[in-house]
Amino acid sequence: MRALVQTVGRASVTVDGEVVGEVTDGLLVLLGVTHTDTAQLAQTMARKVHELRILDDERSAADTGAPILVVSQFTLYGDARKGRRPSWTAAAPAERAEPLVTEFVEALRGRGAPVRTGRFRAHMLVESVNVGPRTLLLDL
C-alpha cells in the first residue's frame, strides 16, 4: 500500500460537475493498493497517516483534528522503467482495491479523523492548494 500525503490549504474532488469531497487546512492522501495488501495493512497505514507529523510545528492530524481527503490512486503503482508507457500490473484490480480503500477510510474515522473521499472508479478532477509544500510518500 502506498500513500502520497500532502498538506493542503484546501483540496477537493469533483465528479460530473459535483464536488463529492473537500477539505480545508488538512491532508490530501492519494492511496494506491497492490495485490498483496490486507485489511491489517490498511489499518496500519491509516494509523501512520493520522499520526504523521507533517503539519506545522511537527504536529499530526491526530494532534490537530485536521480533516483528511482520501482519493484512490492506482497510478501510484505505475512502472515506467521500460519505456514511456507505464505498466499498471502492480496495482490491485478494482475489485480487490476498493474494499481496502474503504478499510483505510473507516480506520481513519475509527480514530476520530474527519474524512472525506473521492468516488471509486469515477473520473475525478482533484484540485489542491498545497501548503509548504510538504509531500511524503509512505510505502508499506
mmCIF file of N, CA, C and O in Angstrom, residues 13-103:
data_model
loop_
_atom_site.group_PDB
_atom_site.id
_atom_site.type_symbol
_atom_site.label_atom_id
_atom_site.label_comp_id
_atom_site.label_asym_id
_atom_site.label_seq_id
_atom_site.Cartn_x
_atom_site.Cartn_y
_atom_site.Cartn_z
ATOM 1 N N VAL A 13 -12.495 17.102 -4.657
ATOM 2 C CA VAL A 13 -12.686 16.126 -5.725
ATOM 3 C C VAL A 13 -14.044 16.403 -6.358
ATOM 4 O O VAL A 13 -15.062 16.491 -5.651
ATOM 5 N N THR A 14 -14.043 16.530 -7.674
ATOM 6 C CA THR A 14 -15.278 16.785 -8.417
ATOM 7 C C THR A 14 -15.511 15.631 -9.381
ATOM 8 O O THR A 14 -14.586 15.190 -10.067
ATOM 9 N N VAL A 15 -16.754 15.141 -9.415
ATOM 10 C CA VAL A 15 -17.165 14.085 -10.336
ATOM 11 C C VAL A 15 -18.418 14.568 -11.060
ATOM 12 O O VAL A 15 -19.401 14.949 -10.413
ATOM 13 N N ASP A 16 -18.376 14.580 -12.377
ATOM 14 C CA ASP A 16 -19.517 15.014 -13.193
ATOM 15 C C ASP A 16 -20.069 16.371 -12.751
ATOM 16 O O ASP A 16 -21.275 16.566 -12.633
ATOM 17 N N GLY A 17 -19.165 17.308 -12.464
ATOM 18 C CA GLY A 17 -19.564 18.659 -12.097
ATOM 19 C C GLY A 17 -19.997 18.830 -10.651
ATOM 20 O O GLY A 17 -20.321 19.940 -10.234
ATOM 21 N N GLU A 18 -19.981 17.773 -9.859
ATOM 22 C CA GLU A 18 -20.408 17.834 -8.457
ATOM 23 C C GLU A 18 -19.205 17.600 -7.544
ATOM 24 O O GLU A 18 -18.454 16.637 -7.718
ATOM 25 N N VAL A 19 -19.018 18.493 -6.568
ATOM 26 C CA VAL A 19 -17.966 18.295 -5.579
ATOM 27 C C VAL A 19 -18.427 17.181 -4.645
ATOM 28 O O VAL A 19 -19.454 17.299 -3.980
ATOM 29 N N VAL A 20 -17.661 16.084 -4.619
ATOM 30 C CA VAL A 20 -18.048 14.921 -3.807
ATOM 31 C C VAL A 20 -17.241 14.825 -2.516
ATOM 32 O O VAL A 20 -17.593 14.062 -1.614
ATOM 33 N N GLY A 21 -16.156 15.576 -2.420
ATOM 34 C CA GLY A 21 -15.358 15.594 -1.207
ATOM 35 C C GLY A 21 -14.451 16.808 -1.201
ATOM 36 O O GLY A 21 -13.898 17.167 -2.243
ATOM 37 N N GLU A 22 -14.335 17.462 -0.033
ATOM 38 C CA GLU A 22 -13.438 18.606 0.059
ATOM 39 C C GLU A 22 -13.016 18.810 1.502
ATOM 40 O O GLU A 22 -13.736 18.435 2.429
ATOM 41 N N VAL A 23 -11.821 19.377 1.668
ATOM 42 C CA VAL A 23 -11.301 19.713 2.988
ATOM 43 C C VAL A 23 -10.592 21.056 2.914
ATOM 44 O O VAL A 23 -10.176 21.490 1.834
ATOM 45 N N THR A 24 -10.442 21.697 4.071
ATOM 46 C CA THR A 24 -9.615 22.886 4.190
ATOM 47 C C THR A 24 -8.651 22.668 5.352
ATOM 48 O O THR A 24 -9.001 22.020 6.352
ATOM 49 N N ASP A 25 -7.441 23.186 5.191
ATOM 50 C CA ASP A 25 -6.403 23.093 6.221
ATOM 51 C C ASP A 25 -6.259 21.672 6.756
ATOM 52 O O ASP A 25 -6.470 21.402 7.940
ATOM 53 N N GLY A 26 -5.890 20.767 5.863
ATOM 54 C CA GLY A 26 -5.755 19.368 6.258
ATOM 55 C C GLY A 26 -4.774 18.616 5.383
ATOM 56 O O GLY A 26 -3.751 19.162 4.962
ATOM 57 N N LEU A 27 -5.126 17.372 5.115
ATOM 58 C CA LEU A 27 -4.276 16.488 4.318
ATOM 59 C C LEU A 27 -5.025 15.966 3.106
ATOM 60 O O LEU A 27 -6.220 15.654 3.199
ATOM 61 N N LEU A 28 -4.317 15.853 2.007
ATOM 62 C CA LEU A 28 -4.790 15.141 0.827
ATOM 63 C C LEU A 28 -3.983 13.861 0.762
ATOM 64 O O LEU A 28 -2.748 13.905 0.771
ATOM 65 N N VAL A 29 -4.670 12.721 0.720
ATOM 66 C CA VAL A 29 -3.998 11.426 0.669
ATOM 67 C C VAL A 29 -4.417 10.710 -0.607
ATOM 68 O O VAL A 29 -5.593 10.388 -0.793
ATOM 69 N N LEU A 30 -3.440 10.494 -1.495
ATOM 70 C CA LEU A 30 -3.654 9.670 -2.676
ATOM 71 C C LEU A 30 -3.222 8.268 -2.275
ATOM 72 O O LEU A 30 -2.081 8.067 -1.846
ATOM 73 N N LEU A 31 -4.124 7.289 -2.382
ATOM 74 C CA LEU A 31 -3.883 5.954 -1.850
ATOM 75 C C LEU A 31 -3.882 4.912 -2.956
ATOM 76 O O LEU A 31 -4.851 4.790 -3.703
ATOM 77 N N GLY A 32 -2.782 4.169 -3.050
ATOM 78 C CA GLY A 32 -2.661 3.087 -4.016
ATOM 79 C C GLY A 32 -2.609 1.739 -3.320
ATOM 80 O O GLY A 32 -2.025 1.614 -2.237
ATOM 81 N N VAL A 33 -3.200 0.736 -3.948
ATOM 82 C CA VAL A 33 -3.274 -0.613 -3.382
ATOM 83 C C VAL A 33 -2.634 -1.595 -4.360
ATOM 84 O O VAL A 33 -2.858 -1.506 -5.570
ATOM 85 N N THR A 34 -1.850 -2.536 -3.826
ATOM 86 C CA THR A 34 -1.248 -3.586 -4.644
ATOM 87 C C THR A 34 -1.860 -4.938 -4.267
ATOM 88 O O THR A 34 -2.635 -5.038 -3.310
ATOM 89 N N HIS A 35 -1.502 -5.964 -4.991
ATOM 90 C CA HIS A 35 -2.114 -7.290 -4.875
ATOM 91 C C HIS A 35 -1.987 -7.928 -3.503
ATOM 92 O O HIS A 35 -2.873 -8.672 -3.086
ATOM 93 N N THR A 36 -0.901 -7.689 -2.800
ATOM 94 C CA THR A 36 -0.642 -8.372 -1.532
ATOM 95 C C THR A 36 -1.143 -7.603 -0.309
ATOM 96 O O THR A 36 -0.951 -8.062 0.820
ATOM 97 N N ASP A 37 -1.774 -6.451 -0.503
ATOM 98 C CA ASP A 37 -2.247 -5.660 0.630
ATOM 99 C C ASP A 37 -3.398 -6.352 1.358
ATOM 100 O O ASP A 37 -4.164 -7.107 0.753
ATOM 101 N N THR A 38 -3.505 -6.064 2.648
ATOM 102 C CA THR A 38 -4.519 -6.683 3.510
ATOM 103 C C THR A 38 -5.251 -5.615 4.304
ATOM 104 O O THR A 38 -4.801 -4.458 4.376
ATOM 105 N N ALA A 39 -6.339 -6.013 4.949
ATOM 106 C CA ALA A 39 -7.085 -5.102 5.819
ATOM 107 C C ALA A 39 -6.204 -4.627 6.972
ATOM 108 O O ALA A 39 -6.255 -3.458 7.367
ATOM 109 N N GLN A 40 -5.377 -5.504 7.504
ATOM 110 C CA GLN A 40 -4.481 -5.124 8.601
ATOM 111 C C GLN A 40 -3.493 -4.053 8.134
ATOM 112 O O GLN A 40 -3.209 -3.103 8.862
ATOM 113 N N LEU A 41 -2.985 -4.194 6.923
ATOM 114 C CA LEU A 41 -2.069 -3.197 6.382
ATOM 115 C C LEU A 41 -2.784 -1.860 6.183
ATOM 116 O O LEU A 41 -2.207 -0.796 6.443
ATOM 117 N N ALA A 42 -4.035 -1.895 5.748
ATOM 118 C CA ALA A 42 -4.820 -0.660 5.584
ATOM 119 C C ALA A 42 -4.988 0.045 6.927
ATOM 120 O O ALA A 42 -4.896 1.275 7.013
ATOM 121 N N GLN A 43 -5.204 -0.717 7.992
ATOM 122 C CA GLN A 43 -5.330 -0.128 9.325
ATOM 123 C C GLN A 43 -4.002 0.469 9.797
ATOM 124 O O GLN A 43 -3.973 1.550 10.392
ATOM 125 N N THR A 44 -2.908 -0.222 9.518
ATOM 126 C CA THR A 44 -1.582 0.288 9.872
ATOM 127 C C THR A 44 -1.286 1.576 9.119
ATOM 128 O O THR A 44 -0.770 2.546 9.694
ATOM 129 N N MET A 45 -1.607 1.614 7.841
ATOM 130 C CA MET A 45 -1.379 2.813 7.039
ATOM 131 C C MET A 45 -2.239 3.966 7.562
ATOM 132 O O MET A 45 -1.773 5.108 7.629
ATOM 133 N N ALA A 46 -3.470 3.681 7.947
ATOM 134 C CA ALA A 46 -4.343 4.727 8.485
ATOM 135 C C ALA A 46 -3.739 5.326 9.755
ATOM 136 O O ALA A 46 -3.724 6.557 9.927
ATOM 137 N N ARG A 47 -3.231 4.476 10.639
ATOM 138 C CA ARG A 47 -2.596 4.973 11.856
ATOM 139 C C ARG A 47 -1.392 5.846 11.514
ATOM 140 O O ARG A 47 -1.203 6.932 12.049
ATOM 141 N N LYS A 48 -0.577 5.365 10.569
ATOM 142 C CA LYS A 48 0.627 6.092 10.167
ATOM 143 C C LYS A 48 0.270 7.473 9.599
ATOM 144 O O LYS A 48 0.881 8.479 9.973
ATOM 145 N N VAL A 49 -0.710 7.522 8.715
ATOM 146 C CA VAL A 49 -1.130 8.793 8.114
ATOM 147 C C VAL A 49 -1.687 9.720 9.190
ATOM 148 O O VAL A 49 -1.339 10.908 9.253
ATOM 149 N N HIS A 50 -2.546 9.213 10.043
ATOM 150 C CA HIS A 50 -3.193 10.028 11.070
ATOM 151 C C HIS A 50 -2.169 10.606 12.049
ATOM 152 O O HIS A 50 -2.313 11.749 12.500
ATOM 153 N N GLU A 51 -1.127 9.858 12.352
ATOM 154 C CA GLU A 51 -0.130 10.283 13.333
ATOM 155 C C GLU A 51 1.119 10.898 12.704
ATOM 156 O O GLU A 51 2.060 11.267 13.418
ATOM 157 N N LEU A 52 1.127 11.037 11.386
ATOM 158 C CA LEU A 52 2.279 11.581 10.665
ATOM 159 C C LEU A 52 2.477 13.056 11.031
ATOM 160 O O LEU A 52 1.590 13.881 10.835
ATOM 161 N N ARG A 53 3.647 13.384 11.536
ATOM 162 C CA ARG A 53 3.947 14.748 11.999
ATOM 163 C C ARG A 53 4.429 15.597 10.822
ATOM 164 O O ARG A 53 5.602 15.946 10.729
ATOM 165 N N ILE A 54 3.483 15.923 9.949
ATOM 166 C CA ILE A 54 3.789 16.657 8.725
ATOM 167 C C ILE A 54 3.189 18.061 8.736
ATOM 168 O O ILE A 54 3.514 18.892 7.903
ATOM 169 N N LEU A 55 2.338 18.356 9.714
ATOM 170 C CA LEU A 55 1.709 19.669 9.800
ATOM 171 C C LEU A 55 2.624 20.652 10.536
ATOM 172 O O LEU A 55 3.686 20.274 11.043
ATOM 173 N N ASP A 56 2.226 21.908 10.595
ATOM 174 C CA ASP A 56 3.023 22.943 11.264
ATOM 175 C C ASP A 56 3.419 22.514 12.672
ATOM 176 O O ASP A 56 2.651 21.832 13.366
ATOM 177 N N ASP A 57 4.590 22.948 13.087
ATOM 178 C CA ASP A 57 5.121 22.664 14.426
ATOM 179 C C ASP A 57 5.225 21.172 14.716
ATOM 180 O O ASP A 57 5.059 20.744 15.862
ATOM 181 N N GLU A 58 5.488 20.396 13.663
ATOM 182 C CA GLU A 58 5.640 18.938 13.779
ATOM 183 C C GLU A 58 4.432 18.279 14.448
ATOM 184 O O GLU A 58 4.566 17.337 15.229
ATOM 185 N N ARG A 59 3.264 18.742 14.080
ATOM 186 C CA ARG A 59 2.032 18.167 14.616
ATOM 187 C C ARG A 59 1.393 17.278 13.566
ATOM 188 O O ARG A 59 1.713 17.340 12.382
ATOM 189 N N SER A 60 0.487 16.432 14.010
ATOM 190 C CA SER A 60 -0.179 15.478 13.128
ATOM 191 C C SER A 60 -1.673 15.801 13.039
ATOM 192 O O SER A 60 -2.197 16.603 13.824
ATOM 193 N N ALA A 61 -2.348 15.129 12.136
ATOM 194 C CA ALA A 61 -3.809 15.255 12.062
ATOM 195 C C ALA A 61 -4.443 14.746 13.357
ATOM 196 O O ALA A 61 -5.469 15.272 13.801
ATOM 197 N N ALA A 62 -3.825 13.755 13.976
ATOM 198 C CA ALA A 62 -4.329 13.256 15.261
ATOM 199 C C ALA A 62 -4.237 14.340 16.328
ATOM 200 O O ALA A 62 -5.129 14.461 17.180
ATOM 201 N N ASP A 63 -3.170 15.141 16.293
ATOM 202 C CA ASP A 63 -2.988 16.219 17.270
ATOM 203 C C ASP A 63 -3.956 17.370 17.040
ATOM 204 O O ASP A 63 -4.454 17.965 17.995
ATOM 205 N N THR A 64 -4.193 17.704 15.777
ATOM 206 C CA THR A 64 -4.914 18.936 15.438
ATOM 207 C C THR A 64 -6.371 18.736 15.050
ATOM 208 O O THR A 64 -7.123 19.698 14.993
ATOM 209 N N GLY A 65 -6.749 17.501 14.726
ATOM 210 C CA GLY A 65 -8.100 17.268 14.207
ATOM 211 C C GLY A 65 -8.249 17.675 12.758
ATOM 212 O O GLY A 65 -9.368 17.843 12.264
ATOM 213 N N ALA A 66 -7.126 17.849 12.066
ATOM 214 C CA ALA A 66 -7.157 18.270 10.661
ATOM 215 C C ALA A 66 -7.937 17.258 9.823
ATOM 216 O O ALA A 66 -7.793 16.049 10.002
ATOM 217 N N PRO A 67 -8.756 17.733 8.888
ATOM 218 C CA PRO A 67 -9.507 16.832 8.017
ATOM 219 C C PRO A 67 -8.610 16.181 6.970
ATOM 220 O O PRO A 67 -7.548 16.709 6.626
ATOM 221 N N ILE A 68 -9.059 15.040 6.476
ATOM 222 C CA ILE A 68 -8.284 14.260 5.510
ATOM 223 C C ILE A 68 -9.166 13.925 4.314
ATOM 224 O O ILE A 68 -10.275 13.405 4.479
ATOM 225 N N LEU A 69 -8.677 14.235 3.127
ATOM 226 C CA LEU A 69 -9.356 13.867 1.879
ATOM 227 C C LEU A 69 -8.603 12.689 1.276
ATOM 228 O O LEU A 69 -7.414 12.799 0.979
ATOM 229 N N VAL A 70 -9.287 11.559 1.122
ATOM 230 C CA VAL A 70 -8.681 10.332 0.601
ATOM 231 C C VAL A 70 -9.174 10.091 -0.818
ATOM 232 O O VAL A 70 -10.389 10.063 -1.061
ATOM 233 N N VAL A 71 -8.220 9.903 -1.733
ATOM 234 C CA VAL A 71 -8.547 9.664 -3.136
ATOM 235 C C VAL A 71 -7.804 8.406 -3.583
ATOM 236 O O VAL A 71 -6.577 8.328 -3.463
ATOM 237 N N SER A 72 -8.546 7.415 -4.073
ATOM 238 C CA SER A 72 -7.893 6.204 -4.585
ATOM 239 C C SER A 72 -7.063 6.563 -5.815
ATOM 240 O O SER A 72 -7.480 7.371 -6.643
ATOM 241 N N GLN A 73 -5.873 5.951 -5.910
ATOM 242 C CA GLN A 73 -4.934 6.348 -6.965
ATOM 243 C C GLN A 73 -4.107 5.141 -7.399
ATOM 244 O O GLN A 73 -2.984 4.945 -6.936
ATOM 245 N N PHE A 74 -4.660 4.328 -8.305
ATOM 246 C CA PHE A 74 -3.946 3.125 -8.733
ATOM 247 C C PHE A 74 -2.633 3.453 -9.430
ATOM 248 O O PHE A 74 -1.712 2.653 -9.445
ATOM 249 N N THR A 75 -2.517 4.669 -9.968
ATOM 250 C CA THR A 75 -1.303 5.021 -10.703
ATOM 251 C C THR A 75 -0.075 5.157 -9.810
ATOM 252 O O THR A 75 1.045 5.248 -10.319
ATOM 253 N N LEU A 76 -0.241 5.132 -8.497
ATOM 254 C CA LEU A 76 0.923 5.118 -7.603
ATOM 255 C C LEU A 76 1.735 3.842 -7.788
ATOM 256 O O LEU A 76 2.891 3.776 -7.385
ATOM 257 N N TYR A 77 1.127 2.830 -8.399
ATOM 258 C CA TYR A 77 1.835 1.592 -8.699
ATOM 259 C C TYR A 77 2.217 1.474 -10.169
ATOM 260 O O TYR A 77 2.532 0.397 -10.656
ATOM 261 N N GLY A 78 2.211 2.592 -10.891
ATOM 262 C CA GLY A 78 2.659 2.580 -12.272
ATOM 263 C C GLY A 78 4.169 2.352 -12.353
ATOM 264 O O GLY A 78 4.921 2.777 -11.490
ATOM 265 N N ASP A 79 4.591 1.644 -13.393
ATOM 266 C CA ASP A 79 6.007 1.342 -13.580
ATOM 267 C C ASP A 79 6.390 1.731 -15.002
ATOM 268 O O ASP A 79 5.914 1.138 -15.970
ATOM 269 N N ALA A 80 7.264 2.735 -15.101
ATOM 270 C CA ALA A 80 7.697 3.218 -16.419
ATOM 271 C C ALA A 80 9.196 3.001 -16.625
ATOM 272 O O ALA A 80 9.835 3.708 -17.392
ATOM 273 N N ARG A 81 9.748 2.006 -15.957
ATOM 274 C CA ARG A 81 11.187 1.734 -16.103
ATOM 275 C C ARG A 81 11.541 1.245 -17.497
ATOM 276 O O ARG A 81 12.657 1.433 -17.954
ATOM 277 N N LYS A 82 10.619 0.594 -18.187
ATOM 278 C CA LYS A 82 10.892 0.051 -19.525
ATOM 279 C C LYS A 82 10.108 0.846 -20.566
ATOM 280 O O LYS A 82 9.048 0.437 -21.000
ATOM 281 N N GLY A 83 10.623 1.969 -20.926
ATOM 282 C CA GLY A 83 9.972 2.753 -21.968
ATOM 283 C C GLY A 83 9.143 3.890 -21.414
ATOM 284 O O GLY A 83 9.285 4.303 -20.271
ATOM 285 N N ARG A 84 8.237 4.371 -22.257
ATOM 286 C CA ARG A 84 7.444 5.545 -21.919
ATOM 287 C C ARG A 84 6.009 5.217 -21.544
ATOM 288 O O ARG A 84 5.292 6.083 -21.069
ATOM 289 N N ARG A 85 5.581 4.003 -21.789
ATOM 290 C CA ARG A 85 4.206 3.613 -21.472
ATOM 291 C C ARG A 85 4.212 2.862 -20.137
ATOM 292 O O ARG A 85 4.747 1.770 -20.037
ATOM 293 N N PRO A 86 3.600 3.445 -19.091
ATOM 294 C CA PRO A 86 3.616 2.778 -17.791
ATOM 295 C C PRO A 86 2.843 1.461 -17.810
ATOM 296 O O PRO A 86 1.852 1.306 -18.528
ATOM 297 N N SER A 87 3.319 0.554 -17.002
ATOM 298 C CA SER A 87 2.602 -0.693 -16.752
ATOM 299 C C SER A 87 1.867 -0.540 -15.427
ATOM 300 O O SER A 87 2.393 0.037 -14.475
ATOM 301 N N TRP A 88 0.664 -1.067 -15.359
ATOM 302 C CA TRP A 88 -0.144 -0.959 -14.140
ATOM 303 C C TRP A 88 -0.292 -2.321 -13.459
ATOM 304 O O TRP A 88 -1.138 -2.491 -12.595
ATOM 305 N N THR A 89 0.530 -3.294 -13.819
ATOM 306 C CA THR A 89 0.344 -4.654 -13.306
ATOM 307 C C THR A 89 0.534 -4.765 -11.796
ATOM 308 O O THR A 89 -0.006 -5.677 -11.180
ATOM 309 N N ALA A 90 1.279 -3.859 -11.184
ATOM 310 C CA ALA A 90 1.469 -3.923 -9.726
ATOM 311 C C ALA A 90 0.266 -3.380 -8.960
ATOM 312 O O ALA A 90 0.127 -3.635 -7.762
ATOM 313 N N ALA A 91 -0.596 -2.648 -9.642
ATOM 314 C CA ALA A 91 -1.798 -2.122 -8.983
ATOM 315 C C ALA A 91 -2.836 -3.232 -8.856
ATOM 316 O O ALA A 91 -3.052 -4.007 -9.780
ATOM 317 N N ALA A 92 -3.461 -3.297 -7.691
ATOM 318 C CA ALA A 92 -4.516 -4.290 -7.480
ATOM 319 C C ALA A 92 -5.716 -3.954 -8.354
ATOM 320 O O ALA A 92 -6.013 -2.780 -8.584
ATOM 321 N N PRO A 93 -6.431 -4.980 -8.835
ATOM 322 C CA PRO A 93 -7.651 -4.700 -9.593
ATOM 323 C C PRO A 93 -8.690 -4.035 -8.686
ATOM 324 O O PRO A 93 -8.639 -4.185 -7.457
ATOM 325 N N ALA A 94 -9.603 -3.306 -9.297
ATOM 326 C CA ALA A 94 -10.595 -2.538 -8.543
ATOM 327 C C ALA A 94 -11.357 -3.389 -7.535
ATOM 328 O O ALA A 94 -11.635 -2.943 -6.422
ATOM 329 N N GLU A 95 -11.680 -4.617 -7.903
ATOM 330 C CA GLU A 95 -12.466 -5.477 -7.006
ATOM 331 C C GLU A 95 -11.705 -5.767 -5.709
ATOM 332 O O GLU A 95 -12.302 -5.984 -4.665
ATOM 333 N N ARG A 96 -10.395 -5.792 -5.786
ATOM 334 C CA ARG A 96 -9.563 -6.027 -4.592
ATOM 335 C C ARG A 96 -9.240 -4.715 -3.879
ATOM 336 O O ARG A 96 -9.196 -4.645 -2.664
ATOM 337 N N ALA A 97 -8.993 -3.673 -4.649
ATOM 338 C CA ALA A 97 -8.561 -2.398 -4.086
ATOM 339 C C ALA A 97 -9.669 -1.651 -3.357
ATOM 340 O O ALA A 97 -9.431 -1.090 -2.279
ATOM 341 N N GLU A 98 -10.871 -1.645 -3.908
ATOM 342 C CA GLU A 98 -11.945 -0.833 -3.324
ATOM 343 C C GLU A 98 -12.224 -1.182 -1.857
ATOM 344 O O GLU A 98 -12.325 -0.274 -1.022
ATOM 345 N N PRO A 99 -12.347 -2.464 -1.483
ATOM 346 C CA PRO A 99 -12.585 -2.761 -0.060
ATOM 347 C C PRO A 99 -11.433 -2.323 0.846
ATOM 348 O O PRO A 99 -11.656 -1.952 2.001
ATOM 349 N N LEU A 100 -10.213 -2.323 0.325
ATOM 350 C CA LEU A 100 -9.073 -1.916 1.141
ATOM 351 C C LEU A 100 -9.002 -0.395 1.288
ATOM 352 O O LEU A 100 -8.618 0.110 2.347
ATOM 353 N N VAL A 101 -9.400 0.321 0.267
ATOM 354 C CA VAL A 101 -9.507 1.776 0.389
ATOM 355 C C VAL A 101 -10.589 2.109 1.418
ATOM 356 O O VAL A 101 -10.399 2.966 2.294
ATOM 357 N N THR A 102 -11.709 1.405 1.354
ATOM 358 C CA THR A 102 -12.782 1.596 2.337
ATOM 359 C C THR A 102 -12.299 1.267 3.742
ATOM 360 O O THR A 102 -12.591 1.994 4.700
ATOM 361 N N GLU A 103 -11.545 0.196 3.885
ATOM 362 C CA GLU A 103 -10.978 -0.190 5.185
ATOM 363 C C GLU A 103 -10.072 0.917 5.722
ATOM 364 O O GLU A 103 -10.124 1.256 6.918
#
